[in-house]
Short mmCIF file of C-alpha atoms in Angstrom, two decimals:
data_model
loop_
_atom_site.label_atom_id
_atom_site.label_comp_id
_atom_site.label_asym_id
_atom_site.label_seq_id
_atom_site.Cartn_x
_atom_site.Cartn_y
_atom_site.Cartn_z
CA UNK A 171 0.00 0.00 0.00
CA UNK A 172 1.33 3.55 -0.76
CA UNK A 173 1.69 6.26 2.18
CA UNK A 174 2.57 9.30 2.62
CA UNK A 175 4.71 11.38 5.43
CA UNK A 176 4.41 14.91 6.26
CA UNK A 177 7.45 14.66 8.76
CA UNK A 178 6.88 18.77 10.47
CA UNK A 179 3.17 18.70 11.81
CA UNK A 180 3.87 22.20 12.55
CA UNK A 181 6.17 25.42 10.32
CA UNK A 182 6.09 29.50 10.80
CA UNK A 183 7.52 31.44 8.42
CA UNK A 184 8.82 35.16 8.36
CA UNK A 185 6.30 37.46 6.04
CA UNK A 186 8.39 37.52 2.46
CA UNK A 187 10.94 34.79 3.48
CA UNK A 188 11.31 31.29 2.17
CA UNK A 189 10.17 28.25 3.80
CA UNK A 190 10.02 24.35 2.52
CA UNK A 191 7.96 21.76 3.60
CA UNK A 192 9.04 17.71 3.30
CA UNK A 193 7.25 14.83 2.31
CA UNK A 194 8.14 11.39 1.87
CA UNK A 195 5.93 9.01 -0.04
CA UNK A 196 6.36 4.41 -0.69
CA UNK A 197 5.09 2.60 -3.68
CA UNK A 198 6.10 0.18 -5.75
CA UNK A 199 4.62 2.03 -8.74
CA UNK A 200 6.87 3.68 -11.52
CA UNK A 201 3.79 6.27 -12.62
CA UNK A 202 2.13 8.02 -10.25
CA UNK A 203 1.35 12.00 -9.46
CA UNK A 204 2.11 13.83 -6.83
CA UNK A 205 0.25 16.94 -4.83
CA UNK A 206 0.68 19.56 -2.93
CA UNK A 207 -2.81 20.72 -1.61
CA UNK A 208 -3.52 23.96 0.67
CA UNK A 209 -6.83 23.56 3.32
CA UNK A 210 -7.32 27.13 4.68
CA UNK A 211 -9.75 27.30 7.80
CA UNK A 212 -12.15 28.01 5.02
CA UNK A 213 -11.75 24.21 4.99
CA UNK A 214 -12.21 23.97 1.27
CA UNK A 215 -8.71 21.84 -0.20
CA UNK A 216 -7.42 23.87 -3.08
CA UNK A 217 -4.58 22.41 -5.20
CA UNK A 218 -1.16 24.11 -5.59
CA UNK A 219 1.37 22.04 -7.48
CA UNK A 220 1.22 18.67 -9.36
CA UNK A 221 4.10 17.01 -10.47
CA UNK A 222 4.07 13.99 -12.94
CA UNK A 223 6.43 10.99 -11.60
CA UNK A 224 7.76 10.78 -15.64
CA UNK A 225 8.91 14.40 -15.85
CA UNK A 226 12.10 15.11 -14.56
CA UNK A 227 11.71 18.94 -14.45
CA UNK A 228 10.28 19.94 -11.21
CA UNK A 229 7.02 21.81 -11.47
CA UNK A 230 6.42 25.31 -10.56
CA UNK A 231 3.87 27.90 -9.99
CA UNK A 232 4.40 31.21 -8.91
CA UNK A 233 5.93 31.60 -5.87
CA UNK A 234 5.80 27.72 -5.13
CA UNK A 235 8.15 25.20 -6.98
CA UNK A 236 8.78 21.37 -6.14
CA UNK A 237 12.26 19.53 -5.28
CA UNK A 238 11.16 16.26 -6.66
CA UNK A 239 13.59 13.25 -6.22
CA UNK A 240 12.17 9.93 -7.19
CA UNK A 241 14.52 7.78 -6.66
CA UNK A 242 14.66 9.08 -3.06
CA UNK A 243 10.63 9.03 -3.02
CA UNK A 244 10.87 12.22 -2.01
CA UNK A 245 8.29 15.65 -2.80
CA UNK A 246 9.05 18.80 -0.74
CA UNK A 247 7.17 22.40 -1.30
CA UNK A 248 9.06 25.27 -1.43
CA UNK A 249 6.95 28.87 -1.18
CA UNK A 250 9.32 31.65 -1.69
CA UNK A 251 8.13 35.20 -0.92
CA UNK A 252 5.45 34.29 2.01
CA UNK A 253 2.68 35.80 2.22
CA UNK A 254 -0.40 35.85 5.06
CA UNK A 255 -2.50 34.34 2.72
CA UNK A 256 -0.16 31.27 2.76
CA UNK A 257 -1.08 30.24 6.07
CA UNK A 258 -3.33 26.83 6.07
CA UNK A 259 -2.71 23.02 6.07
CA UNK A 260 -0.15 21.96 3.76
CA UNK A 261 -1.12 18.19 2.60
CA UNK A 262 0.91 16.13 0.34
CA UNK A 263 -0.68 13.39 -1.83
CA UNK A 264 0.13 10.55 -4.29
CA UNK A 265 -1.84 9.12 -6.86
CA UNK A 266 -1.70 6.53 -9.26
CA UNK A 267 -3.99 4.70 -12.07
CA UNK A 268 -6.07 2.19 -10.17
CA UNK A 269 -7.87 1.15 -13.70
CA UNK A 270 -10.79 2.33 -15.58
CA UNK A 271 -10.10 5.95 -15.07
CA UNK A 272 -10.06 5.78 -11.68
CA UNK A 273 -7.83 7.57 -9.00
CA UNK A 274 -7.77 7.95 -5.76
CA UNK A 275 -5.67 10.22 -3.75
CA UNK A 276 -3.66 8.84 -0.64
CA UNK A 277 -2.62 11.67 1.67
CA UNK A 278 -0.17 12.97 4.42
CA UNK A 279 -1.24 14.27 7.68
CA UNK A 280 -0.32 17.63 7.14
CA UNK A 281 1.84 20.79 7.82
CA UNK A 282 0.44 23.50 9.42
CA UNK A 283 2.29 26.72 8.27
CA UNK A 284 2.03 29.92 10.32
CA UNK A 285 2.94 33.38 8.39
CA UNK A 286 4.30 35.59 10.84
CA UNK A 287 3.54 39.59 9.77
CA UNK B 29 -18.80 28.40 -13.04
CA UNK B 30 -20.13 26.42 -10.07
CA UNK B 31 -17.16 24.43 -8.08
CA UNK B 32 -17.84 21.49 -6.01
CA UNK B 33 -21.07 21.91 -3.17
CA UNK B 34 -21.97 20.04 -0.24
CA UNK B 35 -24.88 20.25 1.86
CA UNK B 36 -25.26 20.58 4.88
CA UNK B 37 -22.58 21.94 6.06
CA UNK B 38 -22.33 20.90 9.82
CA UNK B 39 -24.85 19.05 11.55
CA UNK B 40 -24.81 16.90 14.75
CA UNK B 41 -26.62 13.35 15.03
CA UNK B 42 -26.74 11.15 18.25
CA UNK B 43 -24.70 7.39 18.23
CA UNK B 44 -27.20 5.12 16.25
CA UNK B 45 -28.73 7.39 14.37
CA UNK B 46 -28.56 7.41 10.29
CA UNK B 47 -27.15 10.53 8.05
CA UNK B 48 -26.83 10.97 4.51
CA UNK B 49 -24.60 13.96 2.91
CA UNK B 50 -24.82 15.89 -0.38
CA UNK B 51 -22.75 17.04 -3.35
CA UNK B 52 -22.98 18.15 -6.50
CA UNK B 53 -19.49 18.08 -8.48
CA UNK B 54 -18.12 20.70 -10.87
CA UNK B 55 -19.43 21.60 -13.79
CA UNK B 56 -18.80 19.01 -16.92
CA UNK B 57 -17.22 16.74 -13.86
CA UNK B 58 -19.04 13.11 -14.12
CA UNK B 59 -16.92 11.26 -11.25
CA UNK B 60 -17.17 11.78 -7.34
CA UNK B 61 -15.20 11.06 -4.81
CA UNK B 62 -15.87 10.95 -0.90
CA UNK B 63 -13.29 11.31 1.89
CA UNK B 64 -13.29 11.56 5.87
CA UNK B 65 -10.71 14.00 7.04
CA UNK B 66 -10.99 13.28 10.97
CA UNK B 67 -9.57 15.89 13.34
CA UNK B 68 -5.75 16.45 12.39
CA UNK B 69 -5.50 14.34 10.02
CA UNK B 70 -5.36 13.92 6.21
CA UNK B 71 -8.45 12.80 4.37
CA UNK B 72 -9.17 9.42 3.67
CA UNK B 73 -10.51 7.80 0.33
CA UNK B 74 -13.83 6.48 1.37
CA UNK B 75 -15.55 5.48 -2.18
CA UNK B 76 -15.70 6.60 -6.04
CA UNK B 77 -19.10 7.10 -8.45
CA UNK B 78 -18.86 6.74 -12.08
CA UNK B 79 -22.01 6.14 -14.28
CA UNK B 80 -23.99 5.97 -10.96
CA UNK B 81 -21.96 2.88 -9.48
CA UNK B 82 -19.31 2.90 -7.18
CA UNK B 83 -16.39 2.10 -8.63
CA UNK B 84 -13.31 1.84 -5.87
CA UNK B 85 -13.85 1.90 -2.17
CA UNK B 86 -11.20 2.46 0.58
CA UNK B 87 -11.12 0.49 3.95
CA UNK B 88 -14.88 2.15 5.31
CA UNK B 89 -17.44 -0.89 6.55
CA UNK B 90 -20.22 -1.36 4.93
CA UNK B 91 -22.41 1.27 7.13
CA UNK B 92 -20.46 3.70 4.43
CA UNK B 93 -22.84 3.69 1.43
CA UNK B 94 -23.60 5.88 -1.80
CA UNK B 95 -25.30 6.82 -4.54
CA UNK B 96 -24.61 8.66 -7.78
CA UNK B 97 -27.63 10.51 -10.20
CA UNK B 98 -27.73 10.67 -13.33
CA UNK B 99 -27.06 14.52 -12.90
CA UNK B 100 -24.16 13.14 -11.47
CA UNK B 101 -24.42 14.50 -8.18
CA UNK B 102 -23.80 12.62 -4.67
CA UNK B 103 -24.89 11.12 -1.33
CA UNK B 104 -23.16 9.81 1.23
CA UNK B 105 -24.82 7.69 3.73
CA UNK B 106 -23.90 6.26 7.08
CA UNK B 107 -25.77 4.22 9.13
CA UNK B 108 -25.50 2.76 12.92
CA UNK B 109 -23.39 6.40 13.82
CA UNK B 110 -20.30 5.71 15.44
CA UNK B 111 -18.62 8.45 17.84
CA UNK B 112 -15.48 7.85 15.82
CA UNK B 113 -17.56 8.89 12.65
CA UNK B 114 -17.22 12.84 13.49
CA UNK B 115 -15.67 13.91 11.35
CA UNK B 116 -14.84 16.36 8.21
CA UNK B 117 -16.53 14.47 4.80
CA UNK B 118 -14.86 15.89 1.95
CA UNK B 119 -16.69 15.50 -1.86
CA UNK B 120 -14.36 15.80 -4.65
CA UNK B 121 -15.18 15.86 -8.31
CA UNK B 122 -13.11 15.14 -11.35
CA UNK B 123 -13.44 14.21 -14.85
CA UNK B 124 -13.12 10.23 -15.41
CA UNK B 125 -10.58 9.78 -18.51
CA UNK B 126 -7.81 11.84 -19.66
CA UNK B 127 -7.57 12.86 -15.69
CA UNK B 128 -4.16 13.57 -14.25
CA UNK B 129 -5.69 12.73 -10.93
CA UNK B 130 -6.39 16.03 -9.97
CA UNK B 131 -9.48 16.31 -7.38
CA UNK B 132 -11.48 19.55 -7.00
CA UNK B 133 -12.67 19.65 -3.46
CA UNK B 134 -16.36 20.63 -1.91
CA UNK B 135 -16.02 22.65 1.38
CA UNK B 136 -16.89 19.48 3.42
CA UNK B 137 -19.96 18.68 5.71
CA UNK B 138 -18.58 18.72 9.39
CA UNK B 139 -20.78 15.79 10.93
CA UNK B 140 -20.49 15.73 14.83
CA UNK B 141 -21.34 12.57 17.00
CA UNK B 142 -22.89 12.58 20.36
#
């Protein structure tokens, strides 16, 4: 079975400063994505970054950008610049084809980032 | 365009007692997804609809049911509540082929258990 591991339950961050988040994820698969999703206290999970297990180029968006290392099963989010809005849950997820179009996602427990003003 | 909704969006039932849960996905989405975030924790796959039948299911007993329309929206049910059942349920929509896996997310029902 694949899991995922948010290692830092809990990270703060200076207002415009850098800050990176770690995951570590198992599976015996060789495709597979990979998420970075933010849950505000809005509650609503809102997606960030996706990276595709065959592309070696890490994805980025913005101010966020991955440092993905497969062969280390590795997936951390870096958010340059911080901003208040960045503060939420930070949950890292892995999915893979499970057949007839279907995916589901297995997640982390979470990061809970603090922006300090 | 409409996102993801979920109704309602807290209630509180007594141990025993029966609930269902609402959703209606995305617009042009045709697959939905259920997940129970408890307290502090990441969600957890509970079940998948596709063409109104439920196509993968994640470790939930059988008191975990669903249903999908043919407008392609959603209920959860759970019967014979469970104190360990409060939780966050989380609908997420998608579209079925060509998907990279991305979810879009409802803002949850928050079902508490006395």
């Amino acid at each position: 079975a694949q899991t995922v591991t948010q290692s830092q339950p809990e990270m703060s961050v200076q207002e415009a400063e850098t800050v990176t988040l770690s995951c570590t994820y198992d599976t015996s698969e060789s495709d597979y994505y990979l998420f970075w999703y933010k849950q505000p206290p809005s509650r609503q999970m809102i997606l960030v970054i996706r990276q595709e297990a065959y592309k070696q180029q890490n994805a980025t968006e913005n101010r966020f950008s991955v440092n993905f290392q497969k062969a280390a099963k590795s997936f951390s989010l870096k958010i340059s610049d911080s901003q208040l809005g960045d503060a939420a849950m930070y949950f890292c997820a892995y999915t893979s084809y499970s057949g007839a179009g279907s995916y589901q996602l297995t997640f982390g427990k979470g990061t809970k980032l603090s922006v300090i003003p | 365009d409409a996102g993801v909704t979920q109704s309602p969006t807290h209630l509180i039932k007594t141990r025993g007692q029966q609930v269902t849960l609402r959703c209606s996905p995305k617009s042009g989405h045709d697959t939905v997804s259920w997940y129970q975030q408890a307290l502090g924790q990441g969600p957890q796959f509970i079940f998948q609809y596709y063409e109104e039948e439920e196509r993968q299911r994640g470790n939930f007993p059988d008191r975990f049911s669903g249903h999908q329309f043919p407008n392609y929206s959603s209920e959860l049910n759970v019967n014979a509540l469970l104190l360990g059942d409060s939780a966050l349920y989380l609908c997420a929509s998608s579209l079925p082929f060509g998907n990279t896996g991305e979810l879009f997310f409802g803002e949850g029902s928050r079902l508490t258990v006395l």
